[in-house]
XYZ file of C-alpha atoms in Angstrom:
493
model
C 18.350 14.557 13.161
C 14.909 13.122 13.844
C 15.236 10.069 11.614
C 15.880 6.690 13.204
C 16.874 3.214 12.180
C 14.134 0.853 10.943
C 14.501 -1.101 14.180
C 13.112 1.898 16.023
C 10.315 2.726 13.615
C 7.311 1.784 15.690
C 4.241 3.557 16.905
C 5.365 4.153 20.462
C 2.670 6.551 21.593
C -0.368 4.807 23.019
C -2.416 7.904 23.722
C -5.829 8.216 22.208
C -5.957 10.607 19.293
C -9.147 11.948 17.700
C -9.925 11.366 14.066
C -9.957 14.405 11.800
C -13.734 14.610 12.180
C -13.488 14.560 15.973
C -14.507 10.942 16.526
C -12.526 8.726 18.846
C -11.557 5.683 16.803
C -9.254 3.677 19.053
C -8.257 3.725 22.689
C -5.529 1.324 23.729
C -6.232 1.700 27.435
C -10.009 1.838 27.542
C -11.487 -1.367 26.068
C -15.120 -1.216 25.113
C -17.491 -4.183 24.961
C -15.924 -6.621 22.507
C -12.592 -4.801 22.724
C -11.895 -6.309 26.157
C -12.487 -9.781 24.781
C -10.180 -9.046 21.862
C -7.397 -8.066 24.236
C -7.887 -11.126 26.429
C -7.445 -13.401 23.432
C -4.411 -11.466 22.265
C -2.805 -11.564 25.698
C -3.442 -15.270 26.066
C -1.896 -16.104 22.710
C -2.388 -19.246 20.657
C -0.983 -21.555 23.308
C -3.487 -20.364 25.857
C -6.423 -21.379 23.705
C -5.514 -25.003 23.909
C -5.413 -24.822 27.735
C -8.594 -22.801 28.175
C -11.398 -24.550 30.002
C -14.255 -22.532 28.500
C -16.538 -24.513 26.191
C -16.340 -23.807 22.477
C -19.914 -22.490 22.447
C -18.946 -19.663 24.820
C -16.094 -18.667 22.512
C -18.483 -18.674 19.564
C -20.926 -16.430 21.408
C -18.135 -14.043 22.337
C -16.997 -13.927 18.722
C -20.530 -13.104 17.604
C -20.766 -10.302 20.165
C -17.402 -8.974 19.006
C -18.528 -9.136 15.391
C -21.644 -7.097 16.153
C -19.560 -4.531 18.026
C -17.096 -4.241 15.156
C -19.942 -3.610 12.721
C -20.968 -0.640 14.859
C -17.511 0.690 15.645
C -15.959 0.291 12.193
C -19.078 0.721 10.084
C -18.598 4.438 9.422
C -20.278 5.881 6.396
C -17.859 5.713 3.500
C -19.929 8.077 1.366
C -18.800 11.218 3.137
C -17.847 14.155 0.965
C -14.429 15.755 1.078
C -13.829 19.367 0.139
C -11.322 20.082 -2.616
C -10.146 23.461 -3.795
C -10.494 24.505 -7.417
C -7.498 26.789 -7.080
C -4.847 24.202 -6.160
C -3.644 21.102 -8.010
C -4.320 17.624 -6.636
C -1.495 15.085 -6.807
C -2.244 11.361 -6.971
C 0.614 8.881 -7.485
C 2.598 11.331 -9.589
C -0.336 12.551 -11.697
C -1.619 16.108 -11.354
C -5.276 17.152 -11.581
C -6.839 20.641 -11.664
C -10.385 20.730 -10.351
C -11.316 23.860 -12.294
C -11.435 21.553 -15.320
C -14.376 19.198 -15.413
C -12.454 16.576 -17.372
C -9.737 16.513 -14.705
C -12.337 16.011 -11.969
C -13.733 13.005 -13.819
C -10.294 11.566 -14.481
C -9.320 11.992 -10.841
C -12.467 10.154 -9.733
C -11.736 7.287 -12.055
C -8.045 7.158 -11.111
C -8.728 7.183 -7.368
C -11.522 4.600 -7.593
C -9.215 2.268 -9.542
C -6.788 1.880 -6.618
C -7.215 -1.349 -4.658
C -8.813 -0.677 -1.268
C -8.241 -3.270 1.462
C -10.060 -2.880 4.758
C -10.989 -4.742 7.903
C -12.927 -7.914 7.116
C -15.099 -10.161 9.256
C -16.351 -13.724 9.127
C -13.311 -15.151 7.356
C -11.703 -18.503 8.220
C -10.120 -18.566 11.666
C -6.509 -17.472 11.857
C -4.394 -20.508 12.703
C -4.050 -21.150 16.411
C -6.605 -18.487 17.396
C -10.347 -17.849 17.458
C -9.943 -14.725 15.315
C -12.312 -14.450 12.359
C -11.766 -10.702 11.916
C -8.888 -8.236 12.026
C -11.020 -5.337 13.261
C -9.194 -3.177 15.783
C -5.663 -4.452 15.154
C -5.004 -5.222 11.463
C -5.079 -1.711 9.980
C -1.303 -1.486 9.417
C -1.279 -4.856 7.674
C -4.139 -3.648 5.483
C -2.198 -0.473 4.661
C 0.824 -2.606 3.784
C -1.391 -4.715 1.524
C -2.600 -1.591 -0.301
C 0.962 -0.356 -0.778
C 1.980 -3.690 -2.290
C -1.211 -3.838 -4.376
C -0.390 -0.481 -5.958
C 3.074 -1.749 -6.878
C 1.538 -4.860 -8.462
C -0.996 -2.765 -10.384
C 1.874 -0.747 -11.843
C 3.770 -3.914 -12.702
C 0.978 -5.905 -14.348
C -1.328 -3.156 -15.653
C 0.671 0.086 -15.833
C -0.018 3.512 -14.373
C -2.507 4.491 -17.105
C -4.847 1.598 -16.339
C -8.203 2.416 -14.793
C -10.882 0.019 -13.683
C -13.865 -0.036 -16.088
C -16.121 -0.549 -13.070
C -15.062 2.711 -11.445
C -18.498 4.302 -11.580
C -18.852 8.041 -11.350
C -21.988 8.930 -9.380
C -22.535 12.650 -8.992
C -21.211 14.470 -5.961
C -18.308 12.224 -5.044
C -16.366 15.344 -4.126
C -17.278 18.958 -3.811
C -15.056 21.937 -4.269
C -14.609 24.507 -1.550
C -17.700 26.723 -1.318
C -17.122 30.395 -1.940
C -14.243 29.823 -4.331
C -15.113 30.745 -7.857
C -13.959 28.718 -10.799
C -11.546 30.800 -12.805
C -9.654 29.933 -15.975
C -6.288 28.428 -15.212
C -3.124 29.094 -17.126
C -1.550 25.886 -15.903
C -0.711 23.391 -18.647
C -2.726 20.196 -18.691
C -0.950 17.047 -17.553
C -0.127 15.210 -20.733
C 0.189 11.842 -18.977
C -3.375 11.668 -17.710
C -4.963 8.273 -18.360
C -7.645 7.976 -21.039
C -11.207 7.408 -19.892
C -12.252 3.829 -20.796
C -15.916 2.882 -21.371
C -18.067 2.546 -18.269
C -19.599 -0.673 -17.128
C -23.346 -0.809 -16.778
C -24.214 1.377 -13.820
C -27.173 -0.589 -12.536
C -26.865 -1.671 -8.901
C -25.990 -5.279 -8.236
C -26.316 -7.442 -5.200
C -22.991 -8.765 -3.842
C -23.974 -12.286 -4.836
C -24.694 -11.372 -8.464
C -22.198 -12.235 -11.149
C -19.994 -9.470 -12.533
C -19.722 -9.321 -16.300
C -17.930 -7.044 -18.743
C -19.629 -5.395 -21.707
C -19.621 -7.430 -24.897
C -17.755 -4.687 -26.767
C -14.642 -4.979 -24.578
C -11.510 -5.695 -26.566
C -9.339 -8.764 -25.878
C -6.760 -6.440 -24.325
C -9.349 -5.004 -21.914
C -10.561 -8.480 -21.001
C -6.994 -9.591 -20.285
C -6.384 -6.555 -18.094
C -9.564 -7.225 -16.160
C -8.467 -10.831 -15.663
C -5.152 -9.579 -14.248
C -6.995 -7.102 -12.048
C -9.123 -9.888 -10.557
C -6.048 -12.045 -10.075
C -4.235 -9.285 -8.157
C -7.251 -8.777 -5.890
C -7.455 -12.533 -5.233
C -3.841 -12.535 -4.006
C -5.000 -10.364 -1.082
C -8.031 -12.493 -0.233
C -8.765 -13.382 3.382
C -7.976 -17.049 2.854
C -4.996 -19.103 4.062
C -4.095 -19.916 0.440
C -3.767 -16.267 -0.625
C -0.062 -15.259 -0.820
C -0.668 -11.728 0.507
C -3.825 -12.308 2.545
C -4.208 -11.533 6.231
C -3.625 -15.192 7.154
C -0.273 -15.270 5.365
C 0.905 -11.924 6.738
C 0.034 -12.862 10.320
C 1.879 -16.147 9.869
C 4.991 -14.339 8.578
C 4.772 -11.834 11.423
C 5.446 -14.535 13.985
C 9.144 -14.516 13.074
C 9.328 -10.903 14.258
C 7.472 -11.555 17.508
C 4.011 -10.572 16.277
C 0.745 -12.458 16.440
C -2.912 -11.898 15.658
C -4.295 -9.102 17.817
C -0.940 -7.281 18.168
C -0.136 -3.844 16.817
C 2.088 -3.921 13.720
C 4.371 -0.949 13.075
C 5.250 0.332 9.588
C 8.787 -1.080 9.680
C 7.766 -4.590 10.726
C 5.008 -4.487 8.122
C 7.545 -3.604 5.414
C 9.616 -6.683 6.265
C 6.502 -8.886 6.370
C 5.564 -7.660 2.884
C 9.085 -8.443 1.683
C 8.902 -11.994 3.012
C 5.461 -12.509 1.470
C 6.708 -11.493 -1.986
C 9.883 -13.570 -1.627
C 7.812 -16.685 -0.957
C 5.256 -16.114 -3.753
C 6.051 -17.856 -7.032
C 3.256 -16.070 -8.908
C 5.099 -12.748 -8.751
C 8.572 -14.061 -9.506
C 9.261 -11.025 -11.660
C 8.995 -8.654 -8.677
C 11.389 -8.248 -5.737
C 10.983 -6.163 -2.583
C 13.889 -4.308 -1.009
C 13.644 -2.839 2.509
C 16.196 -0.145 3.300
C 18.440 -0.404 6.334
C 18.933 2.505 8.722
C 17.229 4.959 6.352
C 19.704 4.152 3.577
C 19.048 2.625 0.151
C 22.162 0.775 -0.996
C 22.165 0.628 -4.792
C 24.443 -2.399 -4.846
C 22.045 -4.378 -2.669
C 19.109 -3.455 -4.884
C 21.056 -4.502 -7.998
C 21.926 -7.897 -6.501
C 18.326 -8.461 -5.443
C 16.840 -7.500 -8.807
C 19.408 -9.134 -11.135
C 18.147 -12.163 -13.014
C 21.236 -12.924 -15.096
C 23.724 -15.291 -13.512
C 27.321 -14.676 -14.514
C 26.661 -11.059 -15.488
C 27.308 -7.971 -13.428
C 24.116 -6.434 -12.056
C 24.774 -3.192 -13.944
C 25.574 -4.930 -17.247
C 23.257 -3.411 -19.911
C 22.503 -6.945 -21.137
C 21.610 -8.233 -17.674
C 17.938 -8.954 -17.010
C 16.292 -7.275 -14.051
C 13.275 -8.003 -11.963
C 10.982 -5.134 -11.171
C 11.743 -3.885 -7.664
C 9.593 -2.345 -4.957
C 11.702 -0.272 -2.572
C 10.369 0.296 0.947
C 12.005 2.874 3.208
C 10.931 2.832 6.891
C 11.746 6.050 8.727
C 10.760 8.334 11.567
C 10.286 11.991 10.755
C 10.261 13.531 14.206
C 9.939 12.718 17.870
C 6.381 12.546 19.163
C 4.960 14.405 16.160
C 5.892 15.072 12.545
C 8.691 17.598 12.141
C 7.200 20.334 9.884
C 10.576 20.689 8.162
C 9.928 17.392 6.353
C 6.533 18.320 4.879
C 7.882 19.857 1.668
C 10.098 16.838 1.057
C 7.179 14.445 1.585
C 5.214 16.436 -0.990
C 8.080 16.233 -3.471
C 8.287 12.464 -3.045
C 4.534 12.008 -3.494
C 4.798 13.896 -6.790
C 7.214 11.325 -8.235
C 5.855 8.866 -10.810
C 7.803 6.131 -9.029
C 6.128 6.646 -5.640
C 3.508 4.065 -4.648
C 2.431 5.807 -1.452
C 3.143 5.944 2.264
C 1.877 3.735 5.064
C 1.603 5.658 8.299
C -1.296 7.607 9.716
C -1.732 8.421 13.372
C -0.459 6.561 16.432
C -2.132 3.148 16.432
C -4.361 4.285 13.558
C -2.821 3.403 10.210
C -3.711 5.087 6.911
C -2.457 4.677 3.354
C -1.415 8.044 1.895
C -1.714 8.274 -1.891
C -1.350 11.987 -2.691
C -2.061 15.477 -1.435
C -3.555 18.898 -2.083
C -2.100 21.962 -0.378
C -1.413 20.982 3.248
C -3.677 17.942 3.278
C -2.819 14.329 2.548
C -5.169 12.139 0.529
C -5.597 8.640 1.899
C -7.395 5.325 1.753
C -8.708 4.260 5.143
C -8.661 0.572 6.158
C -10.860 1.249 9.208
C -14.064 0.034 7.633
C -15.380 -3.410 8.502
C -16.714 -5.355 5.513
C -17.899 -8.958 5.198
C -15.666 -11.654 3.789
C -15.660 -12.027 -0.003
C -14.874 -15.430 -1.474
C -12.459 -14.595 -4.301
C -12.299 -18.266 -5.280
C -15.723 -17.878 -6.861
C -15.934 -17.125 -10.546
C -16.768 -13.459 -11.183
C -16.597 -12.520 -7.507
C -17.790 -8.939 -6.801
C -15.038 -6.324 -6.914
C -16.962 -3.322 -5.596
C -15.836 -3.732 -1.981
C -12.180 -3.643 -3.089
C -12.447 -0.118 -4.503
C -13.352 3.165 -2.813
C -15.065 6.048 -4.612
C -14.714 8.527 -1.785
C -11.294 10.130 -1.133
C -10.555 11.436 2.328
C -8.085 14.058 3.550
C -6.128 14.790 6.704
C -3.700 17.566 7.584
C 0.040 16.919 7.309
C 0.330 18.086 10.922
C -1.700 15.044 12.049
C 0.572 12.543 10.318
C 2.479 10.257 12.671
C 6.278 10.523 12.259
C 6.636 6.737 11.948
C 6.020 5.693 8.358
C 7.236 3.644 5.401
C 7.377 5.105 1.899
C 7.353 2.925 -1.211
C 8.741 3.226 -4.757
C 8.492 1.035 -7.849
C 11.022 0.621 -10.688
C 10.320 -1.733 -13.589
C 13.921 -2.230 -14.757
C 17.476 -1.033 -14.166
C 16.965 2.090 -16.283
C 13.974 3.165 -14.216
C 15.876 2.410 -11.026
C 18.674 4.721 -12.147
C 16.126 7.431 -12.932
C 14.520 6.909 -9.525
C 17.866 7.209 -7.740
C 18.661 10.386 -9.642
C 15.332 11.991 -8.762
C 15.530 10.873 -5.145
C 19.024 12.334 -4.828
C 17.837 15.635 -6.255
C 14.800 15.809 -3.947
C 16.635 14.703 -0.823
C 19.664 16.931 -1.387
C 17.447 19.925 -2.057
C 15.487 19.211 1.103
C 18.687 18.711 3.104
C 19.699 22.306 2.433
C 16.694 23.493 4.423
C 16.380 20.609 6.876
C 20.103 20.044 7.519
C 19.548 16.288 7.142
C 17.695 14.311 4.416
C 14.784 12.003 5.192
C 16.875 9.086 3.925
C 19.883 8.499 1.693
C 20.654 6.726 -1.593
C 24.267 5.551 -1.774
C 26.473 3.434 -4.008
C 27.724 0.008 -2.950
C 26.339 -2.560 -0.553
C 25.327 -2.533 3.080
C 27.314 -3.992 5.949
C 27.603 -7.761 6.176
C 24.414 -8.514 8.080
C 21.135 -9.727 6.652
C 17.606 -8.508 6.980
C 16.601 -11.602 8.931
C 19.137 -10.678 11.612
C 17.740 -7.181 11.540
C 14.234 -8.549 12.063
C 15.456 -10.634 14.995
C 16.799 -7.441 16.539
C 13.366 -5.894 16.040
C 11.803 -8.914 17.712
C 13.988 -8.504 20.803
C 13.160 -4.820 20.928
C 9.436 -5.581 20.589
C 9.580 -8.147 23.385
C 11.381 -5.703 25.661
C 8.903 -2.968 24.796
C 5.960 -5.230 25.613
C 7.126 -5.338 29.231
C 7.166 -1.555 29.535
C 4.337 0.487 30.894
C 2.094 1.040 27.855
C 0.936 4.350 29.224
C 4.423 5.769 29.028
C 4.969 8.385 26.334
C 7.958 8.082 24.016
C 10.939 10.280 24.572
C 13.800 11.218 22.331
C 16.023 8.755 24.199
C 13.940 5.842 22.898
C 14.911 6.573 19.295
C 18.192 5.863 17.583
C 19.280 9.263 16.313
C 21.328 9.214 13.137
């Protein structure tokens, strides 16, 4: 089987891969301009900064040069159109849209633009112990992990039907495949599609202008918008933010990571878990990270149970909502095509909150698919720092109106998939659906992507597991980075 334990789920290939549009986005062995400075800082580490003899002004100049370079390298045009077919359904977080229906196109636009989009940022407060004021070039996996968590929090605090009133719908966001005629469809309409709320005023606003809601908004809409702003502020690029880049980098140190390093999807899953565990503002949510591609129902029940003295499965026991993260590897050096159908089935589940993965050393956040193409949000776009501590801070840069697609065949086999269950009943439904999907897929693939089993895991904790990852990461750092991964480097289940 091509799956591996979470300890082995890392991006091991360091070869340069082209983006789907043919552009070269990252080269780990060929630093360019500011990239060489970024690597020198990363290699030196925080301790080296205190011993460096260069004057502070030189460091500031280098940072400015790096910032200019990042604006060029990661300033791609977001407003690029993506072709969609009118003949095939589009799946987005369990909802289905048919583009031969104009109302479905509009609802898809609004649904997609309501997802929280977290990208590279620049000019934020220095990361502790470093001169970093940006995560350009190295923080994409952390940003993808933030988006995965943000989607889980949106479901928890606002529900799946919520859409952002500020999700404007300018014409031509997407275009259907040319040459394909629009024909009546006999497919039934998805009954669970979210209603279209009233639009905000569509006039353009400068980033510094205050954001206000229409006067006719109901108290319920105002409360939801307040929650929306609060969720976004939790991911702010400030040391005080519980899920911001400063906090995640700080938590990554326990697994041998530091600012400027590459973060794999498995390590990122554990960092997200630690961030939620230490945040009192989301006490009603717990994060479970599977071990060795196995979800142990007993462990999830213990983690989510709120009622002391009651069995976790007692109908009267109170449960926290739980986000389940499953790191896995679906192939050797490339994605095993046998897993594609199963990935599609999982993305169609209402409980799925997406997949963090992408390409080697180029993370993306997958949110749905159409035909043989994954839909994703791309963190590789450098934006200026936004001060979320301000009243009515602008939200536009935290939402993306332009969906992008990439072929399943280009997906890296290392990934982490996420699920959300609000209470014990939903968790049971999730386990039932996962068992059905995975067992059905196992008939064709011989082995499932992961397993859901009764009982608890072996008597070792996740912190010990992370320490094992740290040792593996430290050993791997001493290897020749140009070496390609082989099957022997993975733990085969």
